[in-house]
PDB file of C-alpha atoms in Angstrom:
ATOM      1  CA  UNK A 130      -1.392  12.419   8.385  1.00  0.00           C
ATOM      2  CA  UNK A 131      -0.186   9.223   6.796  1.00  0.00           C
ATOM      3  CA  UNK A 132       2.872   9.684   4.594  1.00  0.00           C
ATOM      4  CA  UNK A 133       3.484   6.326   2.893  1.00  0.00           C
ATOM      5  CA  UNK A 134       1.898   2.911   2.362  1.00  0.00           C
ATOM      6  CA  UNK A 135       3.306  -0.512   1.451  1.00  0.00           C
ATOM      7  CA  UNK A 136       1.495  -3.755   0.620  1.00  0.00           C
ATOM      8  CA  UNK A 137       3.074  -7.224   0.606  1.00  0.00           C
ATOM      9  CA  UNK A 138       0.075  -8.529  -1.350  1.00  0.00           C
ATOM     10  CA  UNK A 139      -3.585  -7.636  -1.912  1.00  0.00           C
ATOM     11  CA  UNK A 140      -4.470  -8.176   1.770  1.00  0.00           C
ATOM     12  CA  UNK A 141      -1.438  -7.372   3.945  1.00  0.00           C
ATOM     13  CA  UNK A 142      -0.148  -3.827   4.199  1.00  0.00           C
ATOM     14  CA  UNK A 143       1.333  -1.126   6.394  1.00  0.00           C
ATOM     15  CA  UNK A 144       0.961   2.642   6.435  1.00  0.00           C
ATOM     16  CA  UNK A 145       3.259   5.084   8.246  1.00  0.00           C
ATOM     17  CA  UNK A 146       3.052   8.750   9.049  1.00  0.00           C
ATOM     18  CA  UNK A 147       3.411  11.695  11.374  1.00  0.00           C
ATOM     19  CA  UNK A 148       4.137  11.383  15.093  1.00  0.00           C
ATOM     20  CA  UNK A 149       5.194   7.728  14.861  1.00  0.00           C
ATOM     21  CA  UNK A 150       1.979   6.516  13.219  1.00  0.00           C
ATOM     22  CA  UNK A 151       2.109   2.892  12.094  1.00  0.00           C
ATOM     23  CA  UNK A 152      -1.050   1.004  11.126  1.00  0.00           C
ATOM     24  CA  UNK A 153      -1.439  -2.461   9.625  1.00  0.00           C
ATOM     25  CA  UNK A 154      -4.155  -4.245   7.669  1.00  0.00           C
ATOM     26  CA  UNK A 155      -4.642  -7.950   6.999  1.00  0.00           C
ATOM     27  CA  UNK A 156      -7.879  -7.616   5.002  1.00  0.00           C
ATOM     28  CA  UNK A 157      -6.948  -5.356   2.104  1.00  0.00           C
ATOM     29  CA  UNK A 158      -7.596  -2.124   3.977  1.00  0.00           C
ATOM     30  CA  UNK A 159     -11.095  -2.800   5.338  1.00  0.00           C
ATOM     31  CA  UNK A 160      -9.759  -2.598   8.905  1.00  0.00           C
ATOM     32  CA  UNK A 161      -6.526  -1.241  10.370  1.00  0.00           C
ATOM     33  CA  UNK A 162      -4.745  -1.812  13.692  1.00  0.00           C
ATOM     34  CA  UNK A 163      -2.188   0.495  15.323  1.00  0.00           C
ATOM     35  CA  UNK A 164       1.377  -0.665  15.840  1.00  0.00           C
ATOM     36  CA  UNK A 165       4.548   0.661  17.442  1.00  0.00           C
ATOM     37  CA  UNK A 166       7.920   1.060  15.781  1.00  0.00           C
ATOM     38  CA  UNK A 167      10.217   1.938  18.663  1.00  0.00           C
ATOM     39  CA  UNK A 168       9.018   2.775  22.139  1.00  0.00           C
ATOM     40  CA  UNK A 169       6.132   4.886  20.926  1.00  0.00           C
ATOM     41  CA  UNK A 170       8.406   7.719  19.727  1.00  0.00           C
ATOM     42  CA  UNK A 171       6.567  10.619  18.161  1.00  0.00           C
ATOM     43  CA  UNK A 172       8.994  11.316  15.296  1.00  0.00           C
ATOM     44  CA  UNK A 173       7.559  11.282  11.781  1.00  0.00           C
ATOM     45  CA  UNK A 174       7.907   8.059   9.791  1.00  0.00           C
ATOM     46  CA  UNK A 175       8.398   9.400   6.266  1.00  0.00           C
ATOM     47  CA  UNK A 176       8.762   6.317   4.056  1.00  0.00           C
ATOM     48  CA  UNK A 177       8.557   2.525   4.115  1.00  0.00           C
ATOM     49  CA  UNK A 178      10.452   0.412   1.571  1.00  0.00           C
ATOM     50  CA  UNK A 179      11.069  -3.307   0.994  1.00  0.00           C
ATOM     51  CA  UNK A 180      14.002  -5.112  -0.550  1.00  0.00           C
ATOM     52  CA  UNK A 181      13.706  -8.147  -2.835  1.00  0.00           C
ATOM     53  CA  UNK A 182      13.859 -10.541   0.150  1.00  0.00           C
ATOM     54  CA  UNK A 183      10.971  -8.780   1.916  1.00  0.00           C
ATOM     55  CA  UNK A 184      13.032  -6.965   4.547  1.00  0.00           C
ATOM     56  CA  UNK A 185      11.332  -3.672   5.403  1.00  0.00           C
ATOM     57  CA  UNK A 186      13.023  -0.347   6.111  1.00  0.00           C
ATOM     58  CA  UNK A 187      11.688   2.914   7.550  1.00  0.00           C
ATOM     59  CA  UNK A 188      13.096   6.398   6.974  1.00  0.00           C
ATOM     60  CA  UNK A 189      12.203   8.851   9.731  1.00  0.00           C
ATOM     61  CA  UNK A 190      13.017  12.272  11.071  1.00  0.00           C
ATOM     62  CA  UNK A 191      15.812  13.153  13.522  1.00  0.00           C
ATOM     63  CA  UNK A 192      18.189  10.605  11.984  1.00  0.00           C
ATOM     64  CA  UNK A 193      16.056   7.556  12.739  1.00  0.00           C
ATOM     65  CA  UNK A 194      16.225   4.478  10.489  1.00  0.00           C
ATOM     66  CA  UNK A 195      14.588   1.117  11.194  1.00  0.00           C
ATOM     67  CA  UNK A 196      14.603  -2.421   9.819  1.00  0.00           C
ATOM     68  CA  UNK A 197      12.057  -5.250  10.108  1.00  0.00           C
ATOM     69  CA  UNK A 198      12.815  -8.847   9.185  1.00  0.00           C
ATOM     70  CA  UNK A 199       9.279 -10.061  10.071  1.00  0.00           C
ATOM     71  CA  UNK A 200       7.059  -8.010   7.720  1.00  0.00           C
ATOM     72  CA  UNK A 201       6.659  -5.140  10.200  1.00  0.00           C
ATOM     73  CA  UNK A 202       5.696  -7.067  13.343  1.00  0.00           C
ATOM     74  CA  UNK A 203       8.863  -5.809  15.087  1.00  0.00           C
ATOM     75  CA  UNK A 204      11.390  -3.103  14.227  1.00  0.00           C
ATOM     76  CA  UNK A 205      15.057  -2.657  15.085  1.00  0.00           C
ATOM     77  CA  UNK A 206      16.780   0.744  15.028  1.00  0.00           C
ATOM     78  CA  UNK A 207      19.689   0.999  12.622  1.00  0.00           C
ATOM     79  CA  UNK A 208      22.835   3.011  13.299  1.00  0.00           C
ATOM     80  CA  UNK A 209      22.371   6.417  11.711  1.00  0.00           C
ATOM     81  CA  UNK A 210      25.052   8.289   9.789  1.00  0.00           C
ATOM     82  CA  UNK A 211      23.630  11.689  10.814  1.00  0.00           C
ATOM     83  CA  UNK A 212      21.011  13.359  13.015  1.00  0.00           C
ATOM     84  CA  UNK A 213      18.893  15.090  10.370  1.00  0.00           C
ATOM     85  CA  UNK A 214      15.680  13.820   8.810  1.00  0.00           C
ATOM     86  CA  UNK A 215      15.576  11.047   6.247  1.00  0.00           C
ATOM     87  CA  UNK A 216      12.834  11.267   3.622  1.00  0.00           C
ATOM     88  CA  UNK A 217      13.472   7.986   1.863  1.00  0.00           C
ATOM     89  CA  UNK A 218      15.315   4.715   1.448  1.00  0.00           C
ATOM     90  CA  UNK A 219      16.055   2.787  -1.730  1.00  0.00           C
ATOM     91  CA  UNK A 220      16.815  -0.940  -1.472  1.00  0.00           C
ATOM     92  CA  UNK A 221      18.904  -1.641  -4.583  1.00  0.00           C
ATOM     93  CA  UNK A 222      18.994  -4.667  -6.867  1.00  0.00           C
ATOM     94  CA  UNK A 223      22.705  -5.136  -6.036  1.00  0.00           C
ATOM     95  CA  UNK A 224      21.839  -5.614  -2.340  1.00  0.00           C
ATOM     96  CA  UNK A 225      22.950  -2.161  -1.200  1.00  0.00           C
ATOM     97  CA  UNK A 226      20.677   0.393   0.468  1.00  0.00           C
ATOM     98  CA  UNK A 227      20.489   4.172   0.000  1.00  0.00           C
ATOM     99  CA  UNK A 228      19.180   6.655   2.577  1.00  0.00           C
ATOM    100  CA  UNK A 229      18.539  10.294   1.672  1.00  0.00           C
ATOM    101  CA  UNK A 230      17.077  13.425   3.210  1.00  0.00           C
ATOM    102  CA  UNK A 231      17.622  16.996   4.331  1.00  0.00           C
ATOM    103  CA  UNK A 232      20.291  19.315   2.950  1.00  0.00           C
ATOM    104  CA  UNK A 233      21.463  16.941   0.218  1.00  0.00           C
ATOM    105  CA  UNK A 234      22.463  14.116   2.563  1.00  0.00           C
ATOM    106  CA  UNK A 235      22.876  10.791   0.746  1.00  0.00           C
ATOM    107  CA  UNK A 236      24.304   7.597   2.238  1.00  0.00           C
ATOM    108  CA  UNK A 237      24.981   4.067   0.968  1.00  0.00           C
ATOM    109  CA  UNK A 238      24.987   0.869   3.009  1.00  0.00           C
ATOM    110  CA  UNK A 239      26.436  -2.378   1.626  1.00  0.00           C
ATOM    111  CA  UNK A 240      25.069  -4.463   4.535  1.00  0.00           C
ATOM    112  CA  UNK A 241      21.368  -3.785   5.074  1.00  0.00           C
ATOM    113  CA  UNK A 242      21.844  -0.588   7.059  1.00  0.00           C
ATOM    114  CA  UNK A 243      24.422  -1.806   9.572  1.00  0.00           C
ATOM    115  CA  UNK A 244      27.096   0.592   8.267  1.00  0.00           C
ATOM    116  CA  UNK A 245      26.956   3.687   6.052  1.00  0.00           C
ATOM    117  CA  UNK A 246      29.199   5.667   3.715  1.00  0.00           C
ATOM    118  CA  UNK A 247      28.421   9.253   2.719  1.00  0.00           C
ATOM    119  CA  UNK A 248      28.066  10.035  -0.993  1.00  0.00           C
ATOM    120  CA  UNK A 249      29.020  13.629  -1.851  1.00  0.00           C
ATOM    121  CA  UNK A 250      26.115  15.302  -3.678  1.00  0.00           C
ATOM    122  CA  UNK A 251      27.262  18.871  -4.237  1.00  0.00           C
ATOM    123  CA  UNK A 252      23.853  20.189  -3.160  1.00  0.00           C
ATOM    124  CA  UNK A 253      22.027  21.255  -0.017  1.00  0.00           C
ATOM    125  CA  UNK A 254      18.594  20.686  -1.564  1.00  0.00           C
ATOM    126  CA  UNK A 255      16.347  18.248   0.302  1.00  0.00           C
ATOM    127  CA  UNK A 256      16.294  14.835  -1.411  1.00  0.00           C
ATOM    128  CA  UNK A 257      12.842  13.258  -1.650  1.00  0.00           C
ATOM    129  CA  UNK A 258      12.801  10.323  -4.089  1.00  0.00           C
ATOM    130  CA  UNK A 259      15.007   7.724  -5.755  1.00  0.00           C
ATOM    131  CA  UNK A 260      14.835   4.995  -8.370  1.00  0.00           C
ATOM    132  CA  UNK A 261      17.109   2.045  -9.135  1.00  0.00           C
ATOM    133  CA  UNK A 262      18.048   2.153 -12.836  1.00  0.00           C
ATOM    134  CA  UNK A 263      19.678  -1.292 -12.968  1.00  0.00           C
ATOM    135  CA  UNK A 264      23.208  -2.086 -14.134  1.00  0.00           C
ATOM    136  CA  UNK A 265      24.551  -0.557 -10.893  1.00  0.00           C
ATOM    137  CA  UNK A 266      23.005   2.873 -11.487  1.00  0.00           C
ATOM    138  CA  UNK A 267      20.387   4.938  -9.644  1.00  0.00           C
ATOM    139  CA  UNK A 268      18.910   8.437  -9.673  1.00  0.00           C
ATOM    140  CA  UNK A 269      17.844  10.609  -6.724  1.00  0.00           C
ATOM    141  CA  UNK A 270      15.520  13.623  -7.037  1.00  0.00           C
ATOM    142  CA  UNK A 271      14.706  16.521  -4.778  1.00  0.00           C
ATOM    143  CA  UNK A 272      13.791  20.118  -4.213  1.00  0.00           C
ATOM    144  CA  UNK A 273      14.951  22.812  -6.602  1.00  0.00           C
ATOM    145  CA  UNK A 274      14.745  20.420  -9.571  1.00  0.00           C
ATOM    146  CA  UNK A 275      17.792  18.504  -8.349  1.00  0.00           C
ATOM    147  CA  UNK A 276      18.652  15.164  -9.966  1.00  0.00           C
ATOM    148  CA  UNK A 277      21.643  13.084  -8.854  1.00  0.00           C
ATOM    149  CA  UNK A 278      22.744  10.485 -11.425  1.00  0.00           C
ATOM    150  CA  UNK A 279      25.028   7.721 -10.115  1.00  0.00           C
ATOM    151  CA  UNK A 280      28.062   6.243 -11.759  1.00  0.00           C
ATOM    152  CA  UNK A 281      27.970   2.576 -12.822  1.00  0.00           C
ATOM    153  CA  UNK A 282      29.418   1.457  -9.487  1.00  0.00           C
ATOM    154  CA  UNK A 283      26.677   3.306  -7.584  1.00  0.00           C
ATOM    155  CA  UNK A 284      29.290   4.962  -5.366  1.00  0.00           C
ATOM    156  CA  UNK A 285      29.326   8.548  -6.689  1.00  0.00           C
ATOM    157  CA  UNK A 286      26.824  10.939  -8.272  1.00  0.00           C
ATOM    158  CA  UNK A 287      26.805  13.823 -10.716  1.00  0.00           C
ATOM    159  CA  UNK A 288      24.350  16.641 -10.117  1.00  0.00           C
ATOM    160  CA  UNK A 289      21.874  18.050 -12.630  1.00  0.00           C
ATOM    161  CA  UNK A 290      19.642  21.005 -11.801  1.00  0.00           C
ATOM    162  CA  UNK A 291      16.534  21.039 -13.992  1.00  0.00           C
ATOM    163  CA  UNK A 292      16.149  24.441 -15.728  1.00  0.00           C
ATOM    164  CA  UNK A 293      12.713  25.120 -14.194  1.00  0.00           C
ATOM    165  CA  UNK A 294      14.047  24.399 -10.652  1.00  0.00           C
ATOM    166  CA  UNK A 295      10.677  22.801  -9.749  1.00  0.00           C
ATOM    167  CA  UNK A 296      10.623  20.303  -6.866  1.00  0.00           C
ATOM    168  CA  UNK A 297      10.675  16.596  -7.712  1.00  0.00           C
ATOM    169  CA  UNK A 298       8.758  14.361  -5.281  1.00  0.00           C
ATOM    170  CA  UNK A 299       8.495  11.073  -7.228  1.00  0.00           C
ATOM    171  CA  UNK A 300      10.394   9.319 -10.022  1.00  0.00           C
ATOM    172  CA  UNK A 301       9.049   6.454 -12.162  1.00  0.00           C
ATOM    173  CA  UNK A 302      10.245   4.561 -15.257  1.00  0.00           C
ATOM    174  CA  UNK A 303       9.034   6.241 -18.435  1.00  0.00           C
ATOM    175  CA  UNK A 304       9.992   3.668 -21.072  1.00  0.00           C
ATOM    176  CA  UNK A 305      12.359   4.110 -23.991  1.00  0.00           C
ATOM    177  CA  UNK A 306      15.299   5.314 -21.895  1.00  0.00           C
ATOM    178  CA  UNK A 307      13.260   7.966 -20.080  1.00  0.00           C
ATOM    179  CA  UNK A 308      11.962   8.712 -16.591  1.00  0.00           C
ATOM    180  CA  UNK A 309       8.819  10.442 -15.389  1.00  0.00           C
ATOM    181  CA  UNK A 310       9.361  13.157 -12.786  1.00  0.00           C
ATOM    182  CA  UNK A 311       6.340  14.152 -10.687  1.00  0.00           C
ATOM    183  CA  UNK A 312       6.174  17.194  -8.455  1.00  0.00           C
ATOM    184  CA  UNK A 313       5.737  20.928  -8.414  1.00  0.00           C
ATOM    185  CA  UNK A 314       5.890  21.129 -12.211  1.00  0.00           C
ATOM    186  CA  UNK A 315       3.352  18.346 -12.791  1.00  0.00           C
ATOM    187  CA  UNK A 316       4.584  15.219 -14.593  1.00  0.00           C
ATOM    188  CA  UNK A 317       7.552  15.617 -16.936  1.00  0.00           C
ATOM    189  CA  UNK A 318       9.540  13.174 -19.030  1.00  0.00           C
ATOM    190  CA  UNK A 319      13.361  13.273 -19.026  1.00  0.00           C
ATOM    191  CA  UNK A 320      15.967  11.191 -20.818  1.00  0.00           C
ATOM    192  CA  UNK A 321      18.291   8.986 -18.778  1.00  0.00           C
ATOM    193  CA  UNK A 322      21.866  10.111 -19.493  1.00  0.00           C
ATOM    194  CA  UNK A 323      24.179   7.501 -20.953  1.00  0.00           C
TER     195      UNK A 323
END
């Protein structure tokens, strides 16, 4: 199955998925062509993300992370801070990059993925989604209703476990100082802590 999709514009896009699947379109999805990330490896490619400059990043299983500076034509492996699966990456407005995944693992890179620092999360729940909140802050969501709210420097987090303990798989802005959490409990609105 395909697990994520990214479009640069209405015509040019990439989709990634299980067993190293990478497909590209140049005609808005009418046709797709297969591509290769790294030697035809069969590890799952879980998420694709782009920073403001158009650099692409892939989060994959077994500790694999990749970067493309040419809109996905070629990919370079990044040094990985651990060997477990990554489920997502968040390019931040301050130029840093977050990587998150299994057992509460969360890492921050100040240099486009060339080096990483672990951020203590206080949880072993799998982390599945993240959103940049601006002003240096971000939030990460995951299984068991876990939310990790960053400090203003974006270097530490405080943990909140939602009372219903329902898995969070996507986070979106909700307007008026709120977020929308999507997942096992449907779509719910929560206030952003001050």
